[in-house]
């Protein structure tokens, strides 16, 4: 990667070789984490959040991978995932802006740390009104400028 918003992409049709050129995406994938999470929570929340984007927005997924021995691997995002952090208030404001812009989004609430499976996770979110969600993470995808506006006040994760 050249910068946080650029990605190196092949200039040849094969997807391999030394010839690469920077690609600047018109879209952005971003995760915002509450800044008081433990390290294991940050990793867990990020993994859960981005899994939602990959299933709901299929155009963010690239082609499958294969190594030189023809061993196949699963496809991944076609562009970088930028991770930010902020206070509880920053996260709440970002959530409101993502809702107002109707951007694809995923949420992770503090309640989900106490659940053990998907059905319980969904029930925990469903039980709380939007304004009362205890957000610890938010993933958002959309046009770069719209996502930048959603992220106002958040800072890049160290």
Short mmCIF file of C-alpha atoms in Angstrom, two decimals:
data_model
loop_
_atom_site.label_atom_id
_atom_site.label_comp_id
_atom_site.label_asym_id
_atom_site.label_seq_id
_atom_site.Cartn_x
_atom_site.Cartn_y
_atom_site.Cartn_z
CA UNK A 1 0.00 0.00 0.00
CA UNK A 2 1.21 3.45 -0.83
CA UNK A 3 -0.96 5.45 1.57
CA UNK A 4 -3.99 4.85 3.73
CA UNK A 5 -6.33 5.41 0.77
CA UNK A 6 -4.19 4.07 -2.08
CA UNK A 7 -3.55 0.48 -2.96
CA UNK A 8 -1.08 -1.10 -5.29
CA UNK A 9 -2.80 -2.94 -8.13
CA UNK A 10 -1.34 -4.87 -11.05
CA UNK A 11 -0.99 -3.08 -14.35
CA UNK A 12 -1.07 -6.40 -16.19
CA UNK A 13 -4.17 -8.50 -16.63
CA UNK A 14 -2.58 -11.46 -14.88
CA UNK A 15 -2.53 -9.91 -11.41
CA UNK A 16 1.12 -10.91 -10.96
CA UNK A 17 4.49 -9.51 -11.84
CA UNK A 18 6.58 -6.53 -10.94
CA UNK A 19 4.50 -3.91 -12.80
CA UNK A 20 2.19 -2.22 -10.34
CA UNK A 21 0.57 1.18 -10.23
CA UNK A 22 -1.24 2.93 -7.36
CA UNK A 23 -5.02 2.75 -7.45
CA UNK A 24 -7.09 5.38 -5.68
CA UNK A 25 -10.51 4.04 -4.78
CA UNK A 26 -13.63 6.19 -4.99
CA UNK A 27 -14.97 4.28 -1.99
CA UNK A 28 -13.74 3.69 1.53
CA UNK A 29 -14.12 0.88 4.06
CA UNK A 30 -13.68 2.18 7.60
CA UNK A 31 -14.03 0.86 11.13
CA UNK A 32 -14.33 3.16 14.14
CA UNK A 33 -13.59 1.66 17.55
CA UNK A 34 -14.25 3.15 20.94
CA UNK A 35 -10.91 4.18 22.38
CA UNK A 36 -11.42 2.47 25.76
CA UNK A 37 -11.49 -1.12 24.44
CA UNK A 38 -8.95 -3.75 25.48
CA UNK A 39 -6.64 -4.93 22.66
CA UNK A 40 -8.44 -8.29 22.29
CA UNK A 41 -11.77 -6.46 22.08
CA UNK A 42 -10.48 -4.14 19.32
CA UNK A 43 -9.44 -7.14 17.22
CA UNK A 44 -12.65 -9.06 17.89
CA UNK A 45 -14.91 -6.10 17.14
CA UNK A 46 -13.03 -5.25 13.93
CA UNK A 47 -13.30 -8.82 12.65
CA UNK A 48 -17.03 -9.02 13.36
CA UNK A 49 -17.78 -5.61 11.85
CA UNK A 50 -15.99 -6.13 8.54
CA UNK A 51 -17.59 -9.54 8.09
CA UNK A 52 -20.92 -7.76 7.80
CA UNK A 53 -19.74 -5.48 5.02
CA UNK A 54 -18.34 -8.36 2.99
CA UNK A 55 -21.68 -10.17 2.98
CA UNK A 56 -23.98 -7.19 2.40
CA UNK A 57 -21.87 -5.30 -0.13
CA UNK A 58 -20.40 -7.95 -2.46
CA UNK A 59 -18.58 -5.44 -4.66
CA UNK A 60 -16.07 -4.87 -1.85
CA UNK A 61 -14.78 -8.42 -2.26
CA UNK A 62 -11.97 -9.15 -4.71
CA UNK A 63 -11.09 -12.34 -6.53
CA UNK A 64 -9.92 -15.53 -4.81
CA UNK A 65 -6.20 -15.94 -4.16
CA UNK A 66 -3.89 -18.70 -5.28
CA UNK A 67 -0.25 -19.31 -4.44
CA UNK A 68 2.47 -20.48 -6.85
CA UNK A 69 1.60 -24.12 -6.09
CA UNK A 70 -2.03 -23.52 -7.16
CA UNK A 71 -3.33 -23.79 -3.59
CA UNK A 72 -6.54 -21.71 -3.46
CA UNK A 73 -7.41 -19.18 -0.76
CA UNK A 74 -10.55 -17.22 -0.01
CA UNK A 75 -11.09 -13.80 -1.56
CA UNK A 76 -10.64 -10.73 0.62
CA UNK A 77 -11.56 -7.07 0.40
CA UNK A 78 -10.43 -5.43 -2.82
CA UNK A 79 -9.27 -2.32 -0.97
CA UNK A 80 -7.73 -1.39 2.38
CA UNK A 81 -9.78 -1.29 5.57
CA UNK A 82 -8.97 1.84 7.54
CA UNK A 83 -9.30 1.59 11.32
CA UNK A 84 -10.05 4.65 13.44
CA UNK A 85 -10.77 5.25 17.09
CA UNK A 86 -12.69 7.80 19.08
CA UNK A 87 -14.56 8.50 22.26
CA UNK A 88 -18.05 7.22 22.98
CA UNK A 89 -19.40 10.59 21.80
CA UNK A 90 -17.37 10.44 18.56
CA UNK A 91 -18.72 6.97 17.86
CA UNK A 92 -22.31 8.02 18.57
CA UNK A 93 -21.95 11.03 16.22
CA UNK A 94 -20.40 8.87 13.48
CA UNK A 95 -23.29 6.42 13.81
CA UNK A 96 -25.80 9.23 13.43
CA UNK A 97 -24.04 10.57 10.34
CA UNK A 98 -23.85 7.07 8.80
CA UNK A 99 -27.59 6.65 9.37
CA UNK A 100 -28.36 10.10 7.92
CA UNK A 101 -26.38 9.27 4.78
CA UNK A 102 -27.92 5.78 4.55
CA UNK A 103 -24.47 4.20 4.15
CA UNK A 104 -24.03 0.44 4.53
CA UNK A 105 -22.97 -0.10 8.14
CA UNK A 106 -22.45 -2.67 10.85
CA UNK A 107 -22.58 -2.07 14.60
CA UNK A 108 -21.05 -3.80 17.59
CA UNK A 109 -22.43 -2.95 21.02
CA UNK A 110 -20.94 -3.59 24.44
CA UNK A 111 -23.73 -6.11 25.08
CA UNK A 112 -22.26 -8.43 22.43
CA UNK A 113 -19.24 -9.18 24.61
CA UNK A 114 -21.59 -11.17 26.88
CA UNK A 115 -23.31 -13.20 24.15
CA UNK A 116 -22.06 -16.40 22.64
CA UNK A 117 -23.60 -16.71 19.19
CA UNK A 118 -25.22 -14.87 16.29
CA UNK A 119 -28.85 -15.25 17.39
CA UNK A 120 -28.03 -13.84 20.84
CA UNK A 121 -26.05 -11.01 19.23
CA UNK A 122 -28.98 -9.99 17.05
CA UNK A 123 -31.40 -10.20 19.99
CA UNK A 124 -29.12 -7.99 22.10
CA UNK A 125 -29.05 -5.27 19.42
CA UNK A 126 -32.77 -5.60 18.70
CA UNK A 127 -33.60 -5.07 22.40
CA UNK A 128 -32.17 -1.52 22.48
CA UNK A 129 -33.52 1.60 20.70
CA UNK A 130 -31.10 3.23 18.25
CA UNK A 131 -30.34 6.18 20.53
CA UNK A 132 -29.60 3.83 23.43
CA UNK A 133 -27.12 1.53 21.69
CA UNK A 134 -23.88 1.26 23.70
CA UNK A 135 -21.68 1.35 20.59
CA UNK A 136 -18.12 0.10 20.81
CA UNK A 137 -17.59 -0.26 17.06
CA UNK A 138 -18.99 0.82 13.72
CA UNK A 139 -18.04 -0.23 10.20
CA UNK A 140 -19.11 1.87 7.27
CA UNK A 141 -18.68 1.70 3.50
CA UNK A 142 -19.45 4.21 0.80
CA UNK A 143 -18.14 7.04 -1.32
CA UNK A 144 -14.85 8.27 0.11
CA UNK A 145 -16.07 11.82 0.79
CA UNK A 146 -19.24 10.58 2.55
CA UNK A 147 -17.26 8.18 4.76
CA UNK A 148 -14.78 10.96 5.56
CA UNK A 149 -17.70 13.10 6.79
CA UNK A 150 -19.02 10.23 8.89
CA UNK A 151 -15.57 9.83 10.50
CA UNK A 152 -15.25 13.50 11.50
CA UNK A 153 -13.62 13.65 14.93
CA UNK A 154 -12.20 10.12 14.80
CA UNK A 155 -8.46 9.56 14.50
CA UNK A 156 -6.47 6.79 12.89
CA UNK A 157 -5.93 3.83 15.20
CA UNK A 158 -2.29 3.74 16.35
#
